Short mmCIF file of C-alpha atoms and ligand atoms in Angstrom, two decimals:
data_model
loop_
_atom_site.label_atom_id
_atom_site.label_comp_id
_atom_site.label_asym_id
_atom_site.label_seq_id
_atom_site.Cartn_x
_atom_site.Cartn_y
_atom_site.Cartn_z
CA UNK A 134 19.10 -6.23 5.06
CA UNK A 135 19.43 -9.73 6.55
CA UNK A 136 15.82 -10.80 6.66
CA UNK A 137 14.35 -10.27 3.23
CA UNK A 138 10.71 -10.12 4.21
CA UNK A 139 9.74 -7.76 6.99
CA UNK A 140 6.66 -5.66 7.41
CA UNK A 141 3.22 -5.52 8.97
CA UNK A 142 -0.27 -6.83 8.26
CA UNK A 143 -2.77 -3.97 8.41
CA UNK A 144 -6.37 -4.92 7.49
CA UNK A 145 -6.59 -5.01 3.67
CA UNK A 146 -9.96 -3.24 3.35
CA UNK A 147 -9.86 -3.86 -0.42
CA UNK A 148 -13.61 -3.16 -0.54
CA UNK A 149 -13.63 -1.93 -4.12
CA UNK A 150 -11.55 -4.65 -5.81
CA UNK A 151 -13.17 -6.16 -8.93
CA UNK A 152 -16.15 -3.79 -8.92
CA UNK A 153 -16.73 -1.83 -12.09
CA UNK A 154 -15.22 1.61 -12.49
CA UNK A 155 -17.87 4.33 -12.70
CA UNK A 156 -17.37 7.44 -14.77
CA UNK A 157 -17.66 10.54 -12.60
CA UNK A 158 -19.98 13.29 -13.90
CA UNK A 159 -17.90 16.10 -15.37
CA UNK A 160 -17.30 18.76 -12.68
CA UNK A 161 -18.10 22.42 -13.53
CA UNK A 162 -14.42 23.31 -13.10
CA UNK A 163 -11.12 21.49 -12.95
CA UNK A 164 -7.93 22.83 -11.32
CA UNK A 165 -4.90 21.34 -13.03
CA UNK A 166 -1.58 21.95 -11.26
CA UNK A 167 1.54 22.24 -13.39
CA UNK A 168 3.46 20.19 -10.83
CA UNK A 169 2.01 16.69 -10.62
CA UNK A 170 5.31 14.89 -11.15
CA UNK A 171 8.90 14.77 -9.90
CA UNK A 172 11.27 17.23 -11.52
CA UNK A 173 10.56 20.62 -13.01
CA UNK A 174 6.98 21.95 -13.17
CA UNK A 175 5.32 22.18 -16.58
CA UNK A 176 5.01 25.64 -18.14
CA UNK A 177 1.52 26.85 -19.19
CA UNK A 178 1.04 27.23 -22.94
CA UNK A 179 -2.53 28.55 -22.76
CA UNK A 180 -3.89 31.88 -21.56
CA UNK A 181 -7.06 32.97 -19.81
CA UNK A 182 -9.98 32.89 -22.26
CA UNK A 183 -8.55 30.18 -24.51
CA UNK A 184 -10.94 27.45 -25.57
CA UNK A 185 -9.59 23.96 -24.99
CA UNK A 186 -10.67 20.43 -25.77
CA UNK A 187 -9.81 17.15 -24.05
CA UNK A 188 -6.20 16.16 -24.66
CA UNK A 189 -5.03 19.65 -25.69
CA UNK A 190 -1.55 20.44 -24.37
CA UNK A 191 -1.89 23.10 -21.67
CA UNK A 192 1.53 22.73 -20.01
CA UNK A 193 4.77 21.90 -21.76
CA UNK A 194 7.68 20.15 -20.09
CA UNK A 195 9.72 22.54 -17.94
CA UNK A 196 12.98 20.57 -18.18
CA UNK A 197 14.47 17.23 -19.06
CA UNK A 198 12.88 15.64 -15.99
CA UNK A 199 9.31 16.88 -16.34
CA UNK A 200 6.04 15.88 -17.94
CA UNK A 201 3.59 17.54 -20.34
CA UNK A 202 0.08 18.27 -19.05
CA UNK A 203 -3.13 18.14 -21.05
CA UNK A 204 -6.66 19.39 -20.55
CA UNK A 205 -9.03 16.87 -19.01
CA UNK A 206 -12.22 18.69 -20.04
CA UNK A 207 -13.44 20.77 -22.93
CA UNK A 208 -14.21 24.37 -22.02
CA UNK A 209 -12.54 27.71 -21.39
CA UNK A 210 -9.42 28.60 -19.39
CA UNK A 211 -10.73 30.69 -16.53
CA UNK A 212 -7.71 31.31 -14.28
CA UNK A 213 -3.98 30.72 -14.17
CA UNK A 214 -2.85 31.08 -10.56
CA UNK A 215 0.76 31.50 -9.55
CA UNK A 216 0.02 29.96 -6.19
CA UNK A 217 -2.30 27.07 -5.58
CA UNK A 218 -5.19 28.77 -3.76
CA UNK A 219 -6.08 25.57 -1.87
CA UNK A 220 -2.80 24.17 -0.61
CA UNK A 221 -0.95 27.48 -0.58
CA UNK A 222 1.93 25.83 -2.43
CA UNK A 223 3.89 27.85 -4.93
CA UNK A 224 2.80 26.00 -8.03
CA UNK A 225 0.99 27.29 -11.05
CA UNK A 226 -2.48 25.85 -11.50
CA UNK A 227 -4.79 26.20 -14.51
CA UNK A 228 -8.54 26.38 -13.86
CA UNK A 229 -10.75 25.33 -16.77
CA UNK A 230 -14.49 25.88 -16.81
CA UNK A 231 -16.07 22.85 -18.42
CA UNK A 232 -18.67 23.21 -21.20
CA UNK A 233 -20.00 19.78 -20.23
CA UNK A 234 -19.50 18.47 -23.77
CA UNK A 235 -16.23 16.59 -23.23
CA UNK A 236 -15.18 17.17 -26.82
CA UNK A 237 -11.89 15.58 -27.72
CA UNK A 238 -9.12 17.43 -29.48
CA UNK A 239 -9.43 16.51 -33.19
CA UNK A 240 -5.64 16.09 -33.44
CA UNK A 241 -5.62 13.07 -31.11
CA UNK A 242 -4.69 10.04 -33.16
CA UNK A 243 -2.98 6.67 -32.72
CA UNK A 244 0.80 6.87 -32.62
CA UNK A 245 2.93 5.26 -35.29
CA UNK A 246 5.90 3.60 -33.65
CA UNK A 247 8.70 2.27 -35.83
CA UNK A 248 11.77 2.62 -33.62
CA UNK A 249 13.00 3.11 -30.07
CA UNK A 250 12.99 6.91 -30.42
CA UNK A 251 9.33 6.90 -31.50
CA UNK A 252 8.54 4.72 -28.51
CA UNK A 253 10.29 7.00 -26.00
CA UNK A 254 8.70 10.09 -27.58
CA UNK A 255 5.26 8.51 -27.29
CA UNK A 256 5.82 7.74 -23.60
CA UNK A 257 6.90 11.35 -23.10
CA UNK A 258 3.92 12.78 -24.98
CA UNK A 259 1.44 10.53 -23.17
CA UNK A 260 2.15 12.45 -19.95
CA UNK A 261 2.67 9.14 -18.13
CA UNK A 262 4.34 9.37 -14.73
CA UNK A 263 4.79 6.88 -11.89
CA UNK A 264 1.16 6.39 -10.95
CA UNK A 265 1.81 4.44 -7.77
CA UNK A 266 2.50 7.79 -6.09
CA UNK A 267 6.12 8.54 -6.99
CA UNK A 268 5.21 10.65 -10.04
CA UNK A 269 8.59 10.24 -11.74
CA UNK A 270 8.15 10.88 -15.48
CA UNK A 271 8.03 7.48 -17.19
CA UNK A 272 9.87 8.79 -20.24
CA UNK A 273 12.79 10.09 -18.15
CA UNK A 274 13.10 6.77 -16.37
CA UNK A 275 12.87 4.44 -19.37
CA UNK A 276 14.82 6.45 -21.92
CA UNK A 277 17.82 7.04 -19.63
CA UNK A 278 18.42 3.58 -18.33
CA UNK A 279 21.55 1.81 -19.52
CA UNK A 280 20.03 -1.28 -21.11
CA UNK A 281 23.37 -3.12 -21.07
CA UNK A 282 23.47 -2.88 -17.29
CA UNK A 283 19.80 -3.63 -16.71
CA UNK A 284 19.02 -7.08 -15.31
CA UNK A 285 15.44 -6.70 -14.09
CA UNK A 286 12.40 -4.68 -15.10
CA UNK A 287 9.90 -4.87 -12.26
CA UNK A 288 6.31 -3.96 -13.06
CA UNK A 289 4.79 -3.11 -9.74
CA UNK A 290 1.28 -4.44 -9.18
CA UNK A 291 1.83 -5.24 -5.50
CA UNK A 292 -0.58 -2.53 -4.31
CA UNK A 293 0.16 -3.26 -0.65
CA UNK A 294 -1.54 -0.20 0.88
CA UNK A 295 -4.93 -0.90 2.48
CA UNK A 296 -8.05 0.23 0.58
CA UNK A 297 -6.31 1.04 -2.74
CA UNK A 298 -7.49 -1.14 -5.65
CA UNK A 299 -6.76 0.83 -8.82
CA UNK A 300 -3.77 -1.25 -9.92
CA UNK A 301 -5.80 -4.38 -9.21
CA UNK A 302 -8.47 -2.94 -11.51
CA UNK A 303 -5.86 -2.29 -14.21
CA UNK A 304 -4.53 -5.87 -14.08
CA UNK A 305 -7.98 -7.44 -13.92
CA UNK A 306 -10.04 -5.23 -16.26
CA UNK A 307 -7.46 -3.43 -18.43
CA UNK A 308 -5.13 -6.38 -18.91
CA UNK A 309 -4.90 -5.88 -22.69
CA UNK A 310 -3.25 -2.50 -22.23
CA UNK A 311 -0.81 -3.95 -19.68
CA UNK A 312 0.03 -6.69 -22.17
CA UNK A 313 0.38 -4.20 -25.05
CA UNK A 314 2.59 -1.89 -22.98
CA UNK A 315 4.93 -4.71 -21.98
CA UNK A 316 5.15 -6.01 -25.56
CA UNK A 317 5.95 -2.51 -26.87
CA UNK A 318 8.61 -2.12 -24.20
CA UNK A 319 10.17 -5.47 -25.13
CA UNK A 320 9.97 -4.79 -28.85
CA UNK A 321 11.46 -1.31 -28.92
CA UNK A 322 13.79 -1.31 -25.90
CA UNK A 323 14.94 -4.89 -26.50
CA UNK A 324 16.22 -5.30 -22.96
CA UNK A 325 18.10 -8.43 -22.03
CA UNK A 326 16.56 -7.91 -18.59
CA UNK A 327 14.00 -10.26 -17.14
CA UNK A 328 10.55 -8.73 -16.72
CA UNK A 329 8.65 -9.48 -13.52
CA UNK A 330 5.06 -8.44 -12.93
CA UNK A 331 4.83 -8.46 -9.14
CA UNK A 332 1.49 -9.01 -7.42
CA UNK A 333 0.66 -9.81 -3.79
CA UNK A 334 -1.04 -13.14 -3.26
CA UNK A 335 -4.27 -11.57 -1.95
CA UNK A 336 -5.21 -10.62 -5.55
CA UNK A 337 -5.92 -14.05 -7.01
CA UNK A 338 -8.33 -12.95 -9.80
CA UNK A 339 -5.83 -10.33 -11.04
CA UNK A 340 -3.00 -12.88 -10.85
CA UNK A 341 -5.02 -15.35 -12.93
CA UNK A 342 -5.74 -12.75 -15.64
CA UNK A 343 -2.06 -11.73 -15.82
CA UNK A 344 -0.90 -15.37 -15.91
CA UNK A 345 -3.35 -16.15 -18.69
CA UNK A 346 -2.53 -13.16 -20.89
CA UNK A 347 1.25 -13.60 -20.57
CA UNK A 348 1.15 -17.41 -20.86
CA UNK A 349 3.80 -18.62 -23.29
CA UNK A 350 5.94 -15.46 -23.09
CA UNK A 351 9.06 -16.65 -21.31
CA UNK A 352 10.49 -13.12 -21.13
CA UNK A 353 7.80 -12.18 -18.62
CA UNK A 354 7.16 -13.84 -15.27
CA UNK A 355 4.24 -13.18 -12.96
CA UNK A 356 5.84 -13.05 -9.54
CA UNK A 357 3.36 -13.81 -6.77
CA UNK A 358 4.52 -12.27 -3.51
CA UNK A 359 3.39 -12.73 0.09
CA UNK A 360 0.85 -10.16 1.21
CA UNK A 361 2.82 -7.92 3.49
CA UNK A 362 3.01 -4.16 3.86
CA UNK A 363 5.19 -2.41 2.45
CA UNK A 364 5.81 -5.06 -0.20
CA UNK A 365 5.16 -2.56 -3.03
CA UNK A 366 7.68 0.05 -1.85
CA UNK A 367 10.30 0.20 -4.60
CA UNK A 368 13.45 -0.58 -2.62
CA UNK A 369 11.65 -3.23 -0.58
CA UNK A 370 10.29 -4.81 -3.75
CA UNK A 371 13.72 -4.85 -5.37
CA UNK A 372 15.22 -6.54 -2.31
CA UNK A 373 12.41 -9.07 -1.98
CA UNK A 374 12.35 -9.98 -5.68
CA UNK A 375 16.00 -9.79 -6.72
CA UNK A 376 17.89 -9.96 -3.42
CA UNK A 377 19.67 -6.73 -4.35
CA UNK A 378 19.98 -3.95 -1.80
CA UNK A 379 19.94 -0.39 -3.09
CA UNK A 380 22.73 1.43 -1.23
CA UNK A 381 22.10 4.68 0.58
CA UNK A 382 21.76 7.55 -1.87
CA UNK A 383 21.83 5.27 -4.94
CA UNK A 384 19.25 4.91 -7.69
CA UNK A 385 17.60 1.58 -8.42
CA UNK A 386 19.24 1.48 -11.84
CA UNK A 387 22.64 1.40 -10.10
CA UNK A 388 21.84 -2.14 -8.97
CA UNK A 389 20.57 -3.08 -12.45
CA UNK A 390 16.85 -2.68 -11.79
CA UNK A 391 14.02 -0.35 -12.77
CA UNK A 392 10.57 -0.44 -11.22
CA UNK A 393 7.52 0.94 -12.97
CA UNK A 394 3.92 0.94 -11.87
CA UNK A 395 1.54 -1.38 -13.75
CA UNK A 396 -1.06 1.34 -14.43
CA UNK A 397 1.67 3.58 -15.89
CA UNK A 398 2.37 0.85 -18.46
CA UNK A 399 -1.34 0.69 -19.38
CA UNK A 400 -1.52 4.50 -19.71
CA UNK A 401 1.21 4.82 -22.33
CA UNK A 402 -0.05 1.72 -24.17
CA UNK A 403 -3.51 3.34 -24.41
CA UNK A 404 -1.96 6.59 -25.64
CA UNK A 405 -0.10 4.77 -28.40
CA UNK A 406 -3.32 3.01 -29.44
CA UNK A 407 -5.71 5.98 -29.23
CA UNK A 408 -3.70 9.20 -28.94
CA UNK A 409 -5.49 10.13 -25.69
CA UNK A 410 -2.87 11.27 -23.14
CA UNK A 411 -3.19 10.96 -19.37
CA UNK A 412 -6.21 13.15 -18.65
CA UNK A 413 -8.37 10.79 -16.60
CA UNK A 414 -7.42 9.03 -13.42
CA UNK A 415 -8.92 5.80 -12.05
CA UNK A 416 -9.01 6.09 -8.29
CA UNK A 417 -10.44 4.43 -5.22
CA UNK A 418 -12.78 6.41 -2.98
CA UNK A 419 -13.15 4.73 0.37
CA UNK A 420 -12.75 5.06 4.12
CA UNK A 421 -15.13 4.79 7.08
CA UNK A 422 -16.82 8.12 6.25
CA UNK A 423 -17.68 7.14 2.65
CA UNK A 424 -21.21 5.82 2.14
CA UNK A 425 -20.65 3.92 -1.13
CA UNK A 426 -16.96 3.11 -1.69
CA UNK A 427 -16.17 2.88 -5.41
CA UNK A 428 -13.52 3.06 -8.03
CA UNK A 429 -14.22 5.96 -10.36
CA UNK A 430 -12.76 7.47 -13.50
CA UNK A 431 -12.32 11.19 -12.87
CA UNK A 432 -10.92 14.00 -15.02
CA UNK A 433 -7.58 15.14 -13.62
CA UNK A 434 -8.17 18.38 -11.73
CA UNK A 435 -11.55 17.28 -10.30
CA UNK A 436 -11.98 18.69 -6.77
CA UNK A 437 -12.16 15.94 -4.11
CA UNK A 438 -15.53 17.42 -3.10
CA UNK A 439 -17.04 16.13 -6.37
CA UNK A 440 -15.80 12.59 -5.61
CA UNK A 441 -17.41 12.60 -2.19
CA UNK A 442 -20.62 14.05 -3.58
CA UNK A 443 -20.77 11.13 -6.00
CA UNK A 444 -20.02 8.41 -3.43
CA UNK A 445 -21.83 10.03 -0.49
CA UNK A 446 -20.51 10.79 2.97
CA UNK A 447 -21.72 9.44 6.29
CA UNK A 448 -22.25 12.27 8.78
CA UNK A 449 -21.34 15.37 6.76
CA UNK A 450 -17.85 16.76 6.21
CA UNK A 451 -15.17 14.21 7.09
CA UNK A 452 -12.72 14.96 9.87
CA UNK A 453 -9.73 13.78 7.89
CA UNK A 454 -9.07 13.31 4.15
CA UNK A 455 -6.06 11.38 2.89
CA UNK A 456 -4.88 11.00 -0.68
CA UNK A 457 -3.01 7.74 -1.24
CA UNK A 458 -3.27 4.86 1.23
CA UNK A 459 -3.63 5.19 4.99
CA UNK A 460 -0.01 4.19 5.66
CA UNK A 461 1.93 6.51 3.35
CA UNK A 462 -0.79 8.85 2.10
CA UNK A 463 -0.94 12.61 2.59
CA UNK A 464 -3.53 14.38 4.77
CA UNK A 465 -5.31 17.06 2.74
CA UNK A 466 -6.33 20.46 4.05
CA UNK A 467 -9.58 20.74 2.13
CA UNK A 468 -12.15 19.02 -0.08
CA UNK A 469 -11.24 21.50 -2.84
CA UNK A 470 -7.83 19.91 -3.43
CA UNK A 471 -7.81 18.50 -6.97
CA UNK A 472 -7.21 14.96 -8.21
CA UNK A 473 -3.71 14.87 -9.73
CA UNK A 474 -1.96 12.30 -11.91
CA UNK A 475 -0.63 10.42 -8.88
CA UNK A 476 -3.91 10.29 -6.91
CA UNK A 477 -4.69 6.59 -6.77
CA UNK A 478 -6.98 6.76 -3.74
CA UNK A 479 -8.92 9.24 -1.63
CA UNK A 480 -9.94 8.24 1.90
CA UNK A 481 -12.34 10.00 4.25
CA UNK A 482 -12.43 9.43 7.99
CA UNK A 483 -15.08 10.60 10.46
CA UNK A 484 -14.52 12.40 13.80
CA UNK A 485 -14.32 9.08 15.66
CA UNK A 486 -11.27 7.98 13.66
CA UNK A 487 -9.23 11.06 14.50
CA UNK A 488 -8.42 10.30 18.11
CA UNK A 489 -4.89 11.45 19.00
CA UNK A 490 -2.95 8.40 20.24
CA UNK A 491 -1.65 8.57 23.80
CA UNK A 492 2.13 8.51 23.46
CA UNK A 493 3.99 6.73 26.25
CA UNK A 494 7.67 5.95 26.84
CA UNK A 495 9.48 3.40 24.73
CA UNK A 496 9.39 0.05 26.51
CA UNK A 497 12.26 -1.32 24.41
CA UNK A 498 10.12 -4.18 23.14
CA UNK A 499 11.94 -4.25 19.80
CA UNK A 500 8.79 -4.70 17.72
CA UNK A 501 9.66 -1.75 15.48
CA UNK A 502 13.03 -3.33 14.66
CA UNK A 503 11.42 -6.64 13.83
CA UNK A 504 9.07 -5.13 11.22
CA UNK A 505 11.35 -2.53 9.60
CA UNK A 506 11.85 -3.61 5.97
CA UNK A 507 15.14 -1.70 5.88
CA UNK A 508 16.48 -3.29 9.09
CA UNK A 509 16.77 0.07 10.82
CA UNK A 510 16.69 0.76 14.55
CA UNK A 511 13.93 3.34 15.05
CA UNK A 512 14.39 3.83 18.84
CA UNK A 513 18.10 4.58 18.40
CA UNK A 514 17.27 7.03 15.62
CA UNK A 515 14.65 8.69 17.82
CA UNK A 516 17.11 9.16 20.71
CA UNK A 517 19.78 10.44 18.30
CA UNK A 518 17.32 12.95 16.87
CA UNK A 519 16.23 14.15 20.30
CA UNK A 520 19.86 14.65 21.30
CA UNK A 521 20.72 16.45 18.06
CA UNK A 522 23.34 13.78 17.22
CA UNK A 523 23.77 14.08 13.47
CA UNK A 524 26.72 11.69 13.51
CA UNK A 525 24.51 9.05 15.14
CA UNK A 526 21.69 9.67 12.65
CA UNK A 527 24.20 8.94 9.89
CA UNK A 528 25.52 5.93 11.76
CA UNK A 529 22.01 4.48 12.09
CA UNK A 530 21.41 5.17 8.38
CA UNK A 531 18.20 7.14 8.74
CA UNK A 532 18.44 8.09 5.07
CA UNK A 533 17.67 4.46 4.20
CA UNK A 534 14.22 4.87 5.77
CA UNK A 535 11.46 4.59 3.17
CA UNK A 536 8.92 6.22 5.52
CA UNK A 537 6.59 3.25 5.30
CA UNK A 538 5.23 3.72 8.82
CA UNK A 539 5.46 0.03 9.79
CA UNK A 540 7.41 0.91 12.96
CA UNK A 541 4.82 3.44 14.11
CA UNK A 542 1.98 1.06 13.20
CA UNK A 543 3.34 -1.71 15.42
CA UNK A 544 4.61 0.43 18.31
CA UNK A 545 2.60 -0.20 21.53
CA UNK A 546 3.85 3.11 22.95
CA UNK A 547 2.48 4.98 19.89
CA UNK A 548 5.80 6.76 19.38
CA UNK A 549 5.63 9.17 16.40
CA UNK A 550 8.45 7.30 14.67
CA UNK A 551 7.74 8.24 11.04
CA UNK A 552 7.68 11.93 11.87
CA UNK A 553 11.01 11.46 13.67
CA UNK A 554 12.44 9.75 10.57
CA UNK A 555 11.25 12.58 8.32
CA UNK A 556 12.57 15.29 10.64
CA UNK A 557 15.89 13.47 11.04
CA UNK A 558 16.33 13.22 7.26
CA UNK A 559 15.50 16.89 6.90
CA UNK A 560 18.05 17.76 9.59
CA UNK A 561 20.76 15.82 7.75
CA UNK A 562 19.81 17.42 4.45
CA UNK A 563 19.97 20.92 5.94
CA UNK A 564 23.35 20.09 7.43
CA UNK A 565 24.63 18.92 4.04
CA UNK A 566 23.38 22.13 2.41
CA UNK A 567 25.22 24.11 5.09
CA UNK A 568 28.39 22.13 4.45
CA UNK A 569 28.11 22.98 0.75
CA UNK A 570 27.60 26.64 1.58
CA UNK A 571 23.95 26.62 0.49
CA UNK A 572 21.72 27.99 3.23
S1 SF4 B 685 12.23 3.10 10.18
FE1 SF4 B 685 11.47 3.82 8.22
S2 SF4 B 685 11.64 2.07 6.86
FE2 SF4 B 685 11.79 1.29 8.95
S3 SF4 B 685 9.68 0.74 9.49
FE3 SF4 B 685 10.01 2.83 10.21
S4 SF4 B 685 9.25 4.12 8.54
FE4 SF4 B 685 9.55 2.05 7.68
S1 SF4 B 686 8.03 -0.59 19.13
FE1 SF4 B 686 7.85 1.35 20.23
S2 SF4 B 686 8.06 0.76 22.37
FE2 SF4 B 686 8.82 -0.98 21.15
S3 SF4 B 686 11.04 -0.59 20.95
FE3 SF4 B 686 10.07 0.33 19.19
S4 SF4 B 686 9.74 2.46 19.79
FE4 SF4 B 686 10.09 1.31 21.66
#
């Protein structure tokens, strides 16, 4: 990676930054999937007919890389489906009918932390996962890192995707929990690593709040970064902040760095203070089809339909719904898909926004190369994929692609470059499985 800063400048559309977060009315039902994180799915520990209260454990960790799941409403367990009825994915989902009371579990209480083990256990029990979208269990990441080989802890508040403003909200309006989380981390993990809180320079009010609250703490530096997509992508961030390149197939910790999302820090800090695990999600609801874009606080498991009902839609059912930002988000099949732990944003687009781009031949302009944060050569990868050249796909290091979409965004020929990257990676993966005798 020769040039450290490469990327694109999509319109920010940060329409909801610095507005207040509104509490969504409790939906009649929530659908809580047991797989909202990387690793093994959680295992249900309730049965149909059980009464639950907010914060009650409903899914226990299914392995060492997993996360516990708690009820986000008070009410009665109505269904436990083996297969998600909305997405069709094979993942157990628990449907809870709300009693509208939102009664908290009486056992929820502040956590007493006296040592590193207590701290890690509290992170685990909070249900915190990477809330920027990765969903990696925070406990697994923090408790396994070799502190002697850790040089940087990067707290990611870059929030480079258009529209999304939930991390900005956390830094601006929930700064005390960010501060508390970082202090707990420093106190109990005692890393010799430098802590950077990284924020793009288009978030001046949030930067000011972070600078003020951490003033005088020389273990923590607020790193103000140029506004550039995909600045917040983990490997890109590591390269831009530390100059270290994460080799193909390696973990960030192998270059002495961990990256954790800023809202994740606030979530486990709040759990330690109050005992309330991750059962609500702050998320941005926006997009050209949304009448009143807002940030809301929604119980996990809330159907997207309830969010749109609250914010209003222009012109009826949207043509396209995306969870996450418009660059790396995921198109959703239905408005009944639930909010999960990693849902930081829901976007709705009208018919007019769903025009299929007219794909033309590559004109070899080189724009995609100039914006690729990983210094890849998308046209060469595309040709290699089309010709079935696995050796060339390896040579051009397609597995280094972070699927940021910058190449496709800038391409005047509208080549479907991200899809090609994804398909190429899948092809290589299948080939490796074959080599290992796993079909
Ligand atoms: S090749 Fe991959 S990493 Fe490079 S711009 Fe395209 S999607 Fe992003
Ligand atoms: S930006 Fe598009 S047209 Fe230009 S070289 Fe890349 S793939 Fe070809």
